[in-house]
Amino acid sequence: MGGGYYFNSSTFRTILFPTYHGNNWYLSTYVIFCFIYPILNTFIKTLDQKKHLLMASGLFFIYIIIGMRFDFYGTSDFFIWISFYVMISYLKKYSKKSLNNKTVNGILLFVGILGAIALNLFTHYLGLKFGYKKNKMMRWNRMTNIFLILIAFSCLNLFRQMKFKSSFINYISGLSLLVYIIHENILFRRRIRTIIWEWILNNLNMKLLFVWIAIYTLVLFVISVIVASFYKETIQKVIYKMSDDIHEYLSRIANKIAEKIQERS
């Protein structure tokens, strides 16, 4: 599966700086979006309801309806994020009652799950009938899949209305970003994970594949949480301290420059 893969200096730079090299697409997109969304908010505020709806509908058609089936220029993660932001901002501003309606969200969740299952079953059926369709199952595993969007959207609306307190869940959720970086690091994803699954395929009963997937997922999650927790309680504290010191130092320099400019003026 991946026995010929080797690492070079570029690979190690990607491991050390995953966001800069785009290895973790979510982080890369999120960092860029943090700089853009204030400008996007300002622009959205200038739109009336009709123009906002027109913009949201156009982006939905281009990036979701067309983008679900076809790849074309501009369908990057970043532009899809912007599309989601514009569409959700419209719903939050003009359809807030629907967002909080449990019945509506329950129906959307049901439609999303049913549609996702039907789509995959239909693709699997086509793969059995036509050879060139047999490797297309992962074609629908993308952000522009309307059924996956409905599932995520409705689940978010349903769960955000639930009120409960759990220090354990809060702590684990605080590790989610670190867990993501750990198990999606290029070293693990391209090499270690390949070795693990080669061993599973060669040594275990494939009739119990679902069991091996469940065990693998659970073990990976537990190990990632342990490593993330260790990092948070040790290395992260040092990095945060260094960041605070650098920020304080740069702030002093900026203040001195500002004072000199004021004195000269």
CSV table of C-alpha atoms in Angstrom, one decimal, residues 48 53 224 230:
chain,number,residue,atom,x,y,z
A,48,ASP,CA,-30.7,44.2,2.5
A,53,LEU,CA,-30.8,36.1,-0.2
A,224,SER,CA,-4.4,11.1,20.7
A,230,PHE,CA,0.4,15.8,27.9
